[in-house]
Coordinates of C-alpha atoms in Angstrom, one line a residue:
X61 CA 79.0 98.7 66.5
X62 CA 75.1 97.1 66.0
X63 CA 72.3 98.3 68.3
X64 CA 69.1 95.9 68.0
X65 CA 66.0 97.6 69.7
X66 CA 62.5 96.9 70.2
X67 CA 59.1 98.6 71.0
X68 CA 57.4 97.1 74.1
X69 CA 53.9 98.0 76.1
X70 CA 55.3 99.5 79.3
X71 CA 53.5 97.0 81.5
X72 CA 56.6 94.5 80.6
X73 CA 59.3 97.3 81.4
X74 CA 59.9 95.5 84.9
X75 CA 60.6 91.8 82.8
X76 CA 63.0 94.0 80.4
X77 CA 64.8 95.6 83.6
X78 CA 65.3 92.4 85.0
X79 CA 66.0 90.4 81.5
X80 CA 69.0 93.1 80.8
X81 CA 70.1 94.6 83.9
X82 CA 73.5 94.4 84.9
X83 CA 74.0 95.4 81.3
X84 CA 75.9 98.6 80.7
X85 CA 75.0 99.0 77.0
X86 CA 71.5 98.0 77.5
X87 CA 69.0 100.9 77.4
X88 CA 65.1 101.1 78.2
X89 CA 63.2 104.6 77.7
X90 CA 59.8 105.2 77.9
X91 CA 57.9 106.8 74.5
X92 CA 56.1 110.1 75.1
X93 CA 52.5 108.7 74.8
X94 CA 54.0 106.5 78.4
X95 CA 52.2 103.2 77.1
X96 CA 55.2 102.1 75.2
X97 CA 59.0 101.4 76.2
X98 CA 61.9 101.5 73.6
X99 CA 64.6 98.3 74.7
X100 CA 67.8 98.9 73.0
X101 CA 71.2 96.5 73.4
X102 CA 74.6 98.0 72.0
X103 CA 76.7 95.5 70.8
X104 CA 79.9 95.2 69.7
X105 CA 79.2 92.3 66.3
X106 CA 76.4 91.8 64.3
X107 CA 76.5 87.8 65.2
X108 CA 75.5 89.4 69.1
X109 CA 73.0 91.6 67.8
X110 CA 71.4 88.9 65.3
X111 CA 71.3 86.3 68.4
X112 CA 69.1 89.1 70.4
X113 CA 67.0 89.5 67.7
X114 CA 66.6 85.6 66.9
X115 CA 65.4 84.9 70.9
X116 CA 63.5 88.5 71.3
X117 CA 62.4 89.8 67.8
X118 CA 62.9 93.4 67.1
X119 CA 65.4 95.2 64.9
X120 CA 68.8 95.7 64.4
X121 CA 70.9 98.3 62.7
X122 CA 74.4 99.4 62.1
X123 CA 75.3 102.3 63.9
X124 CA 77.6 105.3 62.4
X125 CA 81.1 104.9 62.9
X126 CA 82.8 106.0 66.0
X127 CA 85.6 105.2 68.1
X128 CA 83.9 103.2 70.8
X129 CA 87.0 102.2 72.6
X130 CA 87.2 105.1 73.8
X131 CA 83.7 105.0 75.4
X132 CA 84.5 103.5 78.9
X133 CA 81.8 101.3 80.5
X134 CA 80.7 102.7 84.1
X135 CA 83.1 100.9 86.7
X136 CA 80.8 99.4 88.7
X137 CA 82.3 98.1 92.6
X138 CA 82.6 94.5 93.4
X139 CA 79.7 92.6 94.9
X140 CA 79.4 91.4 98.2
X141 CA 78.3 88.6 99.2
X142 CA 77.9 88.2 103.0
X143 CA 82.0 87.7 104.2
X144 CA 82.3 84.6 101.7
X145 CA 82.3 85.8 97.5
X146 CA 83.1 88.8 95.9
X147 CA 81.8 89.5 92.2
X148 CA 83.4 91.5 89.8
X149 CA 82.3 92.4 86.3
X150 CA 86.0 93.7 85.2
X151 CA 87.2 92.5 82.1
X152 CA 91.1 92.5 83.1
X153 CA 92.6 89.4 83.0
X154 CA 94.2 90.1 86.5
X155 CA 91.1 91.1 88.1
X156 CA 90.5 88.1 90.3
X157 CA 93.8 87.9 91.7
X158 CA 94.0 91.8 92.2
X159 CA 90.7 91.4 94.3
X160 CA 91.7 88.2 96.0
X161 CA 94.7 89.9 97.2
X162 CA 92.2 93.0 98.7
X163 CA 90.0 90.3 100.2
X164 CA 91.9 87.2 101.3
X165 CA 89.6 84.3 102.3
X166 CA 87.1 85.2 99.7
X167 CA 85.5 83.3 96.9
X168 CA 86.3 85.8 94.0
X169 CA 84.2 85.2 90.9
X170 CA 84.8 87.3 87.2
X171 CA 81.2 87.9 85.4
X172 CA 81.6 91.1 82.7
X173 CA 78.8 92.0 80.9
X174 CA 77.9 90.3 77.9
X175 CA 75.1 90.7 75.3
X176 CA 72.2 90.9 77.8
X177 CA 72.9 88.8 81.0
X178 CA 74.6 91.0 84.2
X179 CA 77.1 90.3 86.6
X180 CA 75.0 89.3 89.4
X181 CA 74.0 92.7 90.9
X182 CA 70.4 92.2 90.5
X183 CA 68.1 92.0 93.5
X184 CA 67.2 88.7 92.5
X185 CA 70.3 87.1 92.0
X186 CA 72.4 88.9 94.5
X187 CA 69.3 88.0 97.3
X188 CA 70.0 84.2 95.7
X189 CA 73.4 84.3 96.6
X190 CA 73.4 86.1 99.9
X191 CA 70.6 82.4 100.6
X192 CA 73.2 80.1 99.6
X193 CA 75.6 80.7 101.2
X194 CA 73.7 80.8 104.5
X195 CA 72.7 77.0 102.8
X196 CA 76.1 76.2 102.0
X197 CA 77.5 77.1 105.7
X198 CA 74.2 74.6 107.0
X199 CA 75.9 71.9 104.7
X200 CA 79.4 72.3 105.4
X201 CA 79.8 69.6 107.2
X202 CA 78.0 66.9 104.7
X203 CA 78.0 66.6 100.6
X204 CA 75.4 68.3 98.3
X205 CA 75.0 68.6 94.7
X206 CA 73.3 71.9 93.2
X207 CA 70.9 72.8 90.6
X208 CA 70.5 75.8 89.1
X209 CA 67.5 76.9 86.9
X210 CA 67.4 79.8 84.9
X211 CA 71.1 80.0 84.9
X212 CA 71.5 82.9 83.0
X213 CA 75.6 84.2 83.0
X214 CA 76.3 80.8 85.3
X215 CA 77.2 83.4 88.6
X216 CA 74.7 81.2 90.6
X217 CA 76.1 77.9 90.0
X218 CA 80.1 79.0 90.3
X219 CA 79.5 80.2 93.6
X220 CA 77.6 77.0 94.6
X221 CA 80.9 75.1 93.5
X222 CA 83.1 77.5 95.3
X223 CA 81.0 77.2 98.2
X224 CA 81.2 73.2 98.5
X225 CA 78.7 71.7 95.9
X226 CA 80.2 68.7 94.7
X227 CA 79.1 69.1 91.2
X228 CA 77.2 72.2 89.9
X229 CA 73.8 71.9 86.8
X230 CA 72.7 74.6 85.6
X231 CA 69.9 75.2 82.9
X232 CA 68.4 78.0 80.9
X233 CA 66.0 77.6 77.8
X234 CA 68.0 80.7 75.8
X235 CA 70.9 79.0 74.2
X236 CA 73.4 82.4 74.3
X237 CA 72.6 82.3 78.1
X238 CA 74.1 78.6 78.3
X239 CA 77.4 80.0 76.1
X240 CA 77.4 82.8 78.3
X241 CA 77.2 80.6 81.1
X242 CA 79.8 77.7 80.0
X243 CA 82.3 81.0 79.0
X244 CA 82.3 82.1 82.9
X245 CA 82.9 78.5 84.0
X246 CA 85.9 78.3 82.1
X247 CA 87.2 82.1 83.0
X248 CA 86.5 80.9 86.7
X249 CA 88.4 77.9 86.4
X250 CA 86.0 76.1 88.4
X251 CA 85.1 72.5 87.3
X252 CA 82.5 69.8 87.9
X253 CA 79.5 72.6 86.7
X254 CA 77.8 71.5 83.4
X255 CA 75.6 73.8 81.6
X256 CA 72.7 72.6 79.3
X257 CA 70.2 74.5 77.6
X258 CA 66.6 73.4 78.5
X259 CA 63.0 74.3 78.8
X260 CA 61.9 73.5 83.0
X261 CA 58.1 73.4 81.4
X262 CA 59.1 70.3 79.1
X263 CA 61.8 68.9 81.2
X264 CA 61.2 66.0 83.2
X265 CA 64.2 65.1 85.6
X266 CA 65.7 61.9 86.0
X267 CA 67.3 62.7 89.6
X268 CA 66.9 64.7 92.9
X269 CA 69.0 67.7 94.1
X270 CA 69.5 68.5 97.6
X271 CA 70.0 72.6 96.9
X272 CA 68.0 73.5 94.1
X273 CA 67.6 77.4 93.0
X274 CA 65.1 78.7 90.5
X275 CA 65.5 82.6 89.0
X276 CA 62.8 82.6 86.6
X277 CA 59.7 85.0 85.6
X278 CA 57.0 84.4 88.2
X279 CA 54.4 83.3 85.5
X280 CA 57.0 80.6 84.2
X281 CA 58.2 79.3 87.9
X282 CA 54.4 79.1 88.4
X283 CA 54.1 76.4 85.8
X284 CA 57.1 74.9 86.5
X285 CA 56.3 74.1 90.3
X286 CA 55.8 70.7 89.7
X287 CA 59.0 70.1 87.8
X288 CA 60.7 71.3 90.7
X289 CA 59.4 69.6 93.9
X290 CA 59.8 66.6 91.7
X291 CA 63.9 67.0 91.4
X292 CA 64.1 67.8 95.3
X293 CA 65.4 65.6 97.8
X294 CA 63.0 65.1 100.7
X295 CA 65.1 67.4 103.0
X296 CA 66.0 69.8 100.4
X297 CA 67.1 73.5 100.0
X298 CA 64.4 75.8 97.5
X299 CA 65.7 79.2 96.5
X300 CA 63.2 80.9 94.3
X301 CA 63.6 84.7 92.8
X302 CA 62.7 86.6 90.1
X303 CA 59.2 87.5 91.7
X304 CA 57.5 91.3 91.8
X305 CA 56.3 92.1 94.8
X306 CA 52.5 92.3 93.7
X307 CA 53.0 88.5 92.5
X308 CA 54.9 86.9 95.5
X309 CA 51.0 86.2 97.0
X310 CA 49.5 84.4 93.9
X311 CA 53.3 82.5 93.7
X312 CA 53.4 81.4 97.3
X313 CA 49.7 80.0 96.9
X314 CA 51.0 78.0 93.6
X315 CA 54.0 76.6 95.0
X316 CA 51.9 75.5 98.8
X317 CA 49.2 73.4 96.2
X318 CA 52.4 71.2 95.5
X319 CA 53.3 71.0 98.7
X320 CA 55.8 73.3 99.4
X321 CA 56.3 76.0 102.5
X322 CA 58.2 79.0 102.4
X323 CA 59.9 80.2 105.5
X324 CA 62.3 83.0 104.7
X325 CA 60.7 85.6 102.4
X326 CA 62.6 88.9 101.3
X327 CA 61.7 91.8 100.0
X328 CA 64.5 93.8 98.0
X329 CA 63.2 96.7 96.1
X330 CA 60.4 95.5 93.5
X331 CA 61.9 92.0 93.9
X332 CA 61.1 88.9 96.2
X333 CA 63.3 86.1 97.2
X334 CA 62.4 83.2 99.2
X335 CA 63.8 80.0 100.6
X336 CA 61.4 76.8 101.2
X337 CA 61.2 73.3 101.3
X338 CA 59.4 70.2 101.2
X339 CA 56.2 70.3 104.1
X340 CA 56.3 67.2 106.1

């Protein structure tokens, strides 16, 4: 067992929450001056602990031995996702079918935990998904492709597919993320979705999407505004997350200078998720 860990000001404890929640051997403690946070991730290899460290800086260390297998993760309860997907972060082989047997009719997708991207039971993601599917049941009766950016474990883009996209993209600048992601397509079984690792701020798109959904830091999907109207369809879905509360004003005011409106705007602990489109 490796633990890498790194000392942060606490102003950036939300962006750690969000980076590594869903994580059940991720850890982040405030210092006793309350001006710094300790992050820690537990992981099982040094290759996982090394790849933290490579994208994050920090340290890593070997911890003591123990017999970890015998520490059980928490058992966290499927997600639901309006009457249409239920997530589970189980690690059995036969968790889907156990749970599509329990919930018959449902789109049952398999995301454990790994290194630092969750299972989908963030505000921002789960808020993502609840929105498309509400978009997916508008478009059930004609044929959309999906794009997904900031991809992270791939939970956005499987569900699209399940839903009805005819072919799934998503994208995410931290290569592990885009393993991650490609490893829960396969354990899905769900095909058409291709995962590529790119940076949206360098990225210039050589097509339009008619569902596009963007779960990024507000600073980044700021910048990246542009990018994104450009790769929407004139009629298109926007799903945005990944916004604190205290940032959805100055985010809303960025993404109206290019021309886009938001209409449905939720609030979800410190979290904000909206859905928008094209004005005009």
């Amino acid at each position: 067992m490796w633990v890498w860990s790194k000392l942060s000001g606490v102003q950036w404890e939300d962006a750690w929450e969000d980076r590594f929640h869903g994580n059940p051997n991720a850890v982040i403690s405030r210092l006793k001056t309350n001006k710094t946070v300790r992050v820690e991730v537990y992981t099982e290899t040094e290759d996982e602990a090394q790849a933290i460290k490579k994208q994050f800086g920090g340290s890593i260390r070997k911890l003591v031995h123990k017999n970890w297998a015998a520490v059980s993760e928490p058992v966290r309860p499927p997600i639901k996702i309006r009457s249409s997907v239920i997530i589970t972060g189980a690690r059995e082989d036969d968790a889907r079918q156990k749970l599509a047997q329990a919930f018959p009719g449902r789109h049952i997708i398999q995301i454990p935990a790994d290194m630092a991207f969750g299972t989908g039971d963030h505000a921002t993601t789960s808020t993502c998904l609840r929105l498309l599917v509400d978009v997916a049941k508008e478009r059930s009766k004609s044929s959309w492709d999906f794009l997904d950016l900031g991809t992270g474990s791939g939970v956005i883009s499987i569900a699209a597919r399940m839903l009805g996209a005819e072919h799934a993209h998503g994208m995410d600048f931290d290569p592990q993320a885009v393993k991650v992601a490609r490893r829960n397509v396969k354990r899905n079984e769900v095909s058409k979705v291709k995962m590529s690792e790119q940076d949206v701020l360098k990225w210039s798109p050589d097509r339009q999407w008619p569902v596009v959904v963007a779960n990024m830091f507000s600073t980044i999907l700021q910048q990246a505004f542009p990018t994104i109207v450009s790769c929407m369809e004139p009629h298109a879905d926007l799903i945005i997350s990944g916004i604190l509360r205290e940032q959805w004003q100055e985010t809303s005011l960025a993404g109206k200078q290019q021309g886009l409106e938001f209409f449905q705007v939720i609030r979800k602990g410190k979290w904000v998720t909206a859905r928008g489109r094209l004005r005009g």
